XYZ file of C-alpha atoms in Angstrom:
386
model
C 63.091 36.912 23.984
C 60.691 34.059 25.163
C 59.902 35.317 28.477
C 59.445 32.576 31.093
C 60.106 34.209 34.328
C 56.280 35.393 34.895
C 56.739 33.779 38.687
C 59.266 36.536 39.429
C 57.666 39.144 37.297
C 54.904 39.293 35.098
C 56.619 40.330 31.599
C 55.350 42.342 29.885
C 52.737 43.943 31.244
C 49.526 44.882 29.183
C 49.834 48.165 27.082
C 46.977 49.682 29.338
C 49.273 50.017 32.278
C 52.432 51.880 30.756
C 49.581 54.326 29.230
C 48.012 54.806 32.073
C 50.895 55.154 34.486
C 52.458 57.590 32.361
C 49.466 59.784 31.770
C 48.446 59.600 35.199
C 52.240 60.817 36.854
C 52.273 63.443 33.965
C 48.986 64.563 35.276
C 48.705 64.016 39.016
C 51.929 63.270 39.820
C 51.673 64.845 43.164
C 51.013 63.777 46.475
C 47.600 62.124 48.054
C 45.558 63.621 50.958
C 48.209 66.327 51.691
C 46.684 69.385 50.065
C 43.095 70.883 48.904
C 44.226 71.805 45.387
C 42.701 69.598 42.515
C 45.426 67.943 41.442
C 45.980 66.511 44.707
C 42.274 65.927 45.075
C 42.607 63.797 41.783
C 45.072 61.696 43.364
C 43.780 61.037 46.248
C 40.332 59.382 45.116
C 42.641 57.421 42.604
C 44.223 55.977 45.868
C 41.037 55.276 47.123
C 39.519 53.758 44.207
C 42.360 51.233 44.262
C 42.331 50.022 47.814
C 38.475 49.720 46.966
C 39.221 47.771 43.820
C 41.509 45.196 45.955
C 39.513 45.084 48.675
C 36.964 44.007 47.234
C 38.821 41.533 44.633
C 40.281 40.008 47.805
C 37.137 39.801 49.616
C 34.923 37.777 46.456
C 33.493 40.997 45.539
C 31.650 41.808 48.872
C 31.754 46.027 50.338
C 34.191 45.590 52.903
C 36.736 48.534 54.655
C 38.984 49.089 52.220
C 40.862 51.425 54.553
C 41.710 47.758 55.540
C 43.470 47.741 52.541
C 46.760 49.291 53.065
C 49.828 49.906 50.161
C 53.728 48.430 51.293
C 56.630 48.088 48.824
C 55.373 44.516 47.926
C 54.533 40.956 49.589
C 57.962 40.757 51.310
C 57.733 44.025 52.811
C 54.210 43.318 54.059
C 54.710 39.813 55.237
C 57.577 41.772 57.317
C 54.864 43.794 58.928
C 52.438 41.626 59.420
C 54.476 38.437 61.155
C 56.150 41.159 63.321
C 52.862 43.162 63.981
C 50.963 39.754 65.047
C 53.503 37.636 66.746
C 52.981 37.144 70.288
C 55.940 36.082 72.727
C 56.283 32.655 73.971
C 53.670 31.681 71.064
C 53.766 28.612 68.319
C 53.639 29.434 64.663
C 52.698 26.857 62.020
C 53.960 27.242 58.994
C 54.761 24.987 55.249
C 57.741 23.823 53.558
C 56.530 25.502 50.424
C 57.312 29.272 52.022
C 59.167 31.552 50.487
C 62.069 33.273 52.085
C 59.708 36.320 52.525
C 57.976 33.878 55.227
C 60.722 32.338 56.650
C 63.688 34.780 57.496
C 61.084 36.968 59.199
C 59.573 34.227 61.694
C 63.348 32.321 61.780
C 64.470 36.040 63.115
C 61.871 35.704 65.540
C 62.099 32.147 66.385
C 66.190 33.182 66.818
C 65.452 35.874 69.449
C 63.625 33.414 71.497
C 60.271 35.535 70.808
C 58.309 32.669 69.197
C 58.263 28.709 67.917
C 57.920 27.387 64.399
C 56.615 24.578 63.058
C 57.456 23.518 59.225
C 54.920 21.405 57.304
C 56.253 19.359 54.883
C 54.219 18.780 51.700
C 52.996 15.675 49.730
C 54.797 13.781 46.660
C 51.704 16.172 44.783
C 53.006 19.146 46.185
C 50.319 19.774 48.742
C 49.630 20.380 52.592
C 46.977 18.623 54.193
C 44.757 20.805 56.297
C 44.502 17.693 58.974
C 48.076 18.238 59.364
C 47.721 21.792 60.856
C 45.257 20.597 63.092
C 47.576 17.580 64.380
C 50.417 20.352 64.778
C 48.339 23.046 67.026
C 49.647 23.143 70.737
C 48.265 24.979 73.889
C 50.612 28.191 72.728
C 49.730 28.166 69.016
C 48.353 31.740 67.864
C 49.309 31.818 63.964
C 49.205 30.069 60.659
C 51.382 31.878 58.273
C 50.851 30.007 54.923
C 51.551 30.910 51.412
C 48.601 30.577 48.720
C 50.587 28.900 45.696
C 53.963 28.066 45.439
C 56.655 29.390 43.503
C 58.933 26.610 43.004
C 55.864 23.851 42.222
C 52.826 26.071 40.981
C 50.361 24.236 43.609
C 47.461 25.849 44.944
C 47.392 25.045 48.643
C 43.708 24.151 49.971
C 43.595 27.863 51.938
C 40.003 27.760 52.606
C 40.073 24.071 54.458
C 43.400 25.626 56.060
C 41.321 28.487 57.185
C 38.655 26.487 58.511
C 40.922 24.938 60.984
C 42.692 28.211 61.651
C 38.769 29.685 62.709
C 37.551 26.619 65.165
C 40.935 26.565 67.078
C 40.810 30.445 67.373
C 44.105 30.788 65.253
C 45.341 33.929 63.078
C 45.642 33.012 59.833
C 48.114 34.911 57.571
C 47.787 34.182 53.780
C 51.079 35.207 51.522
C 49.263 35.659 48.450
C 52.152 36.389 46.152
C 51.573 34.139 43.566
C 48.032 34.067 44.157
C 46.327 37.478 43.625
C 45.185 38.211 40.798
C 45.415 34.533 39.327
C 43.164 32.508 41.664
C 40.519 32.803 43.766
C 40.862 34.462 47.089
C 37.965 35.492 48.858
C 39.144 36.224 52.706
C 35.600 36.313 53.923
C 34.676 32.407 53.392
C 38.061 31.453 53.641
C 38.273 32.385 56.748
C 41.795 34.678 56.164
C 43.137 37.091 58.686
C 45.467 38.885 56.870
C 46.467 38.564 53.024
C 50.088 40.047 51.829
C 50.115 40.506 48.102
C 52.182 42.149 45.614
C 51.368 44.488 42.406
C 54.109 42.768 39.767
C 53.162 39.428 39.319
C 49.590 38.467 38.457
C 47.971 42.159 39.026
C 49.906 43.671 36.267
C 51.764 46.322 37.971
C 55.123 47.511 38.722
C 57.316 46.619 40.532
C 57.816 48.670 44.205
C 54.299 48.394 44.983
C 52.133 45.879 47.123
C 50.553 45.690 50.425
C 47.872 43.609 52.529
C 44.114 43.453 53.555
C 43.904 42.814 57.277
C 40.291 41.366 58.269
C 37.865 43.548 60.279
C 39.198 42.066 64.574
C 42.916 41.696 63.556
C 44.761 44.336 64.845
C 48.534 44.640 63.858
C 51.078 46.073 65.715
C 52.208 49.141 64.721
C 56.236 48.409 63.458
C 56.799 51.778 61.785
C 56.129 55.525 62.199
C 56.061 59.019 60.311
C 53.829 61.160 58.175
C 50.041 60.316 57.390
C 49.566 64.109 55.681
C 46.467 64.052 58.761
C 46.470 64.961 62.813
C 49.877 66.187 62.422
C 50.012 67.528 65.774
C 48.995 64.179 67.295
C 52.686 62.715 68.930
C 51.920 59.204 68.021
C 51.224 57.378 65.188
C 48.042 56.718 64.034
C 46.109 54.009 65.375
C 42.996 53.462 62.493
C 43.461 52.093 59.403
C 45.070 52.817 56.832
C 47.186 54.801 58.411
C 47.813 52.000 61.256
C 50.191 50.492 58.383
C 50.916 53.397 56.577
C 53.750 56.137 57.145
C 55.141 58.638 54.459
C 54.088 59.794 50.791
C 52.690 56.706 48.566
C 53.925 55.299 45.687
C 51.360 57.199 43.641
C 53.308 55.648 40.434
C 52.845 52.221 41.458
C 49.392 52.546 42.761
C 48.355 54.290 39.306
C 49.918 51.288 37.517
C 48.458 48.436 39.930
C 45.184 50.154 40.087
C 45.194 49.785 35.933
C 46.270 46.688 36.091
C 44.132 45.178 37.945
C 40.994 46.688 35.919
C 42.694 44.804 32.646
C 42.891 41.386 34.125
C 39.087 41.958 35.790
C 38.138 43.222 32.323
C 40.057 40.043 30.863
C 38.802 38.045 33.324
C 40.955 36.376 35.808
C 39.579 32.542 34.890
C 40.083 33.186 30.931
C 43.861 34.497 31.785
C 44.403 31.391 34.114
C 42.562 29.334 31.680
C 44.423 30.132 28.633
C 47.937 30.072 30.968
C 47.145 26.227 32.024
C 46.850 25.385 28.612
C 50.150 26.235 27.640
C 51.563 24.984 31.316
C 49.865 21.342 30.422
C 51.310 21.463 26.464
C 54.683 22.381 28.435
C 54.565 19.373 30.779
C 53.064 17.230 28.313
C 56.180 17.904 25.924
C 58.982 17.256 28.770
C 57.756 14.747 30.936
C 58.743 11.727 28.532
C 62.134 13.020 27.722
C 64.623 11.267 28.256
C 66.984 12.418 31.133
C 64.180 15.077 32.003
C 62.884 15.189 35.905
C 60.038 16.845 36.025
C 58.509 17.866 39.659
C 55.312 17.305 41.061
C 53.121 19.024 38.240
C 50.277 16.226 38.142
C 46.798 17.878 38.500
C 45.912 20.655 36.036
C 43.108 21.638 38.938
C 44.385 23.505 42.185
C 47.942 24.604 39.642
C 49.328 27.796 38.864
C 51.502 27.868 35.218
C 54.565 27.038 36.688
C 56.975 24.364 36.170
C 60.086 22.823 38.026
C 62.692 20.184 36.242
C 66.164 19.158 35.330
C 67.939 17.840 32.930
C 70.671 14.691 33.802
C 74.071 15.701 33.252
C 73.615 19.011 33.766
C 73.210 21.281 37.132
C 70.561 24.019 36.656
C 72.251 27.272 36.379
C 73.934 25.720 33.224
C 70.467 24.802 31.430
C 68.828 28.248 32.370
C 72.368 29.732 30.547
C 71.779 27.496 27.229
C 68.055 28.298 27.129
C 69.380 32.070 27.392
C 72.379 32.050 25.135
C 71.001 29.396 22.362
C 67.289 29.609 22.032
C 66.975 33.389 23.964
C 64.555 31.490 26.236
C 64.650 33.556 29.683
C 63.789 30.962 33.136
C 64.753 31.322 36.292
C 67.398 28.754 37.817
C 68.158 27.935 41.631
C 66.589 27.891 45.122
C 64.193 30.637 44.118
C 64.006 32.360 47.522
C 62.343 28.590 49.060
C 65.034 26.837 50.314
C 62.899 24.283 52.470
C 60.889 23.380 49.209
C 64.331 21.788 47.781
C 64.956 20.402 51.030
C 61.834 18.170 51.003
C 62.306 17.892 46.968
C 66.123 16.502 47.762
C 67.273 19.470 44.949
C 68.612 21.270 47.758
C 72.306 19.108 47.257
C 72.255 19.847 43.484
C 71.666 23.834 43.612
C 67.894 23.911 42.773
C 65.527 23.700 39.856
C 65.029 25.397 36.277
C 61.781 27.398 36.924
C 59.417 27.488 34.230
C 56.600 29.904 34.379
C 53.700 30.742 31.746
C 52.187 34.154 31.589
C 49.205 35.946 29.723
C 51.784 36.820 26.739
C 52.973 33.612 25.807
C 51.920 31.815 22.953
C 51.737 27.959 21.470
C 54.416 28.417 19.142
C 56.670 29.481 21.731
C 55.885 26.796 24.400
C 56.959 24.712 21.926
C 60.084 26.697 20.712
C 60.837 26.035 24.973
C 59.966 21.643 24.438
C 62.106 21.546 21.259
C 64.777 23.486 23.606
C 64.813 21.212 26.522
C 64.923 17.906 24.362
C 68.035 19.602 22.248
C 69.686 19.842 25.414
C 68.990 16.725 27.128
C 70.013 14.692 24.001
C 73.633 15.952 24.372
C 74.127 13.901 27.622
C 71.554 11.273 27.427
């Protein structure tokens, strides 16, 4: 299989990672901060090693909190807590067109019980929000910018620090969904000026699935949205006010944690510019080799700078779904077809009438000769209509 999906899941991940996890659970498969026995003690400084790790990756290397740093099931389920946890009633919310449905069904829910107001960006013919257009969009009640870092319908790299900048003078929160982001471009929350940043362990970090979280910055407190076991202060009747346990509640996904923490040393090791590096290389022979074609759209995808490895096209004749079957069936060529979970991204792209886009994303794994295995692919099946 020619795996082409990496947007949805990185695939496959490095060998490093299934060693480690499966040593590790063999080993310490037990639970974190609950007990004084070794094994236990093991896995607890494993946990903190890889909120340190994150932290610190999120925050352009600096010592900051990383009880700060706290572990969810992935961006989605973060996002969840932190919209919730920060939104204020009878307050504005800006937001993009380029969100994800992990955005936007948690601050529509809102906006639908009458708790909040959004505002929806659109983006440029490049694929691109200006930061002046945040600014022209603030109103006396605005509180929050909830914007995601790249897209993952168009690849582009939104400009999050100028974002920020506007977010910090007008006294805004500024929530970062760094899905597609961490662990494949820059993000340092400090200069950017980033309130809260929502990531997840499967894509670009190399984990598993089942495993993400968020960073909040040091003056953002978050709600508290959920309740239980922190393994310390049993007695006390409340939940836990201070970090981590503030967004924490229950045993942790030690499995997950083991795997993220591992993956994230290989791509640090790696380097994260040589992985993104070597991906746009392949992206750019991939748009290179379909833009021309004959009955080929392809979308946005201009600038190699400010990109992620992902690319968005169809084919005339043909809706989506049915290309993303013959790359499957015929040339075992797996892509994702569709909306992809960003509805409002087809909306301003006018694919929303014809069902979406065939997603193409490039990942660490992919080679040259099967780029163009994918162009020879895509010009096979356009030719049979145009």
């Amino acid at each position: 299989m020619i795996y082409l999906d990496n947007s949805a899941t990185s695939f496959p991940k490095p060998k490093e990672v299934y060693d480690f996890m499966d040593n590790f659970y063999r080993v310490h498969g037990v639970s974190p901060g609950r007990a004084g026995y070794d094994a236990g003690i093991e896995t607890g400084e494993l946990l903190t090693d890889t909120r340190r790790l994150l932290s610190q990756l999120f925050n352009g290397g600096a010592k900051v909190d990383e009880r700060r740093l706290t572990f969810s099931y992935n961006a989605t389920d973060s996002l969840n807590i932190l919209i919730q946890g920060l939104a204020q009633k009878g307050s504005h919310v800006i937001t993009t067109m380029l969100e994800h449905n992990s955005v936007l069904r948690p601050l529509y829910c809102l906006e639908q019980q009458g708790i909040i107001e959004v505002t929806y960006l659109p983006f440029d013919e490049a694929g691109y929000v200006h930061p002046d257009d945040f600014k022209k969009a603030i109103k006396p009640n605005t509180k929050m910018v909830v914007c995601t870092q790249c897209s993952n319908v168009i690849g582009t790299v939104q400009p999050i620090k100028e974002i920020g900048k506007v977010c910090q003078e007008n006294g805004l929160i500024f929530v970062v969904d760094g899905s597609q982001g961490a662990g494949a471009v820059e993000m340092n929350m400090i200069d950017y000026g980033v309130s809260a940043y929502a990531f997840t362990g499967h894509k670009c970090l190399m984990g598993p699935t089942g495993i993400g979280g968020s960073y909040v910055s040091e003056g953002v407190e978050v709600r508290q949205t959920r309740f239980g076991g922190t393994g310390v202060r049993s007695a006390v009747r409340t939940h836990l006010d201070e970090y981590p346990y503030r967004l924490e509640a229950g045993t942790m996904n030690m499995l997950g944690i083991s795997g993220l923490y591992r993956g994230v040393k290989w791509i640090t090791e790696k380097g994260i510019q040589n992985i993104h590096d070597q991906e746009m290389k392949l992206w750019k022979r991939l748009v290179d080799g379909v833009r021309n074609v004959e009955g080929v759209t392809v979308y946005c995808a201009t600038p190699v700078e400010n990109q992620n490895p992902v690319l968005a096209l169809n084919v005339r004749g043909f809706e989506a779904m049915d290309v993303g079957t013959m790359l499957d069936v015929d040339y075992d060529i797996a892509c994702r077809t569709g909306l992809q979970c960003a509805p409002l991204v087809h909306e301003r792209l006018g694919t929303l009438p014809i069902d979406g886009t065939v997603r193409l994303s490039v990942g660490a794994f992919n080679t040259e000769e099967e780029i163009d295995t994918c162009i020879n692919a895509i010009k096979e099946i356009a030719a049979l209509k145009n």
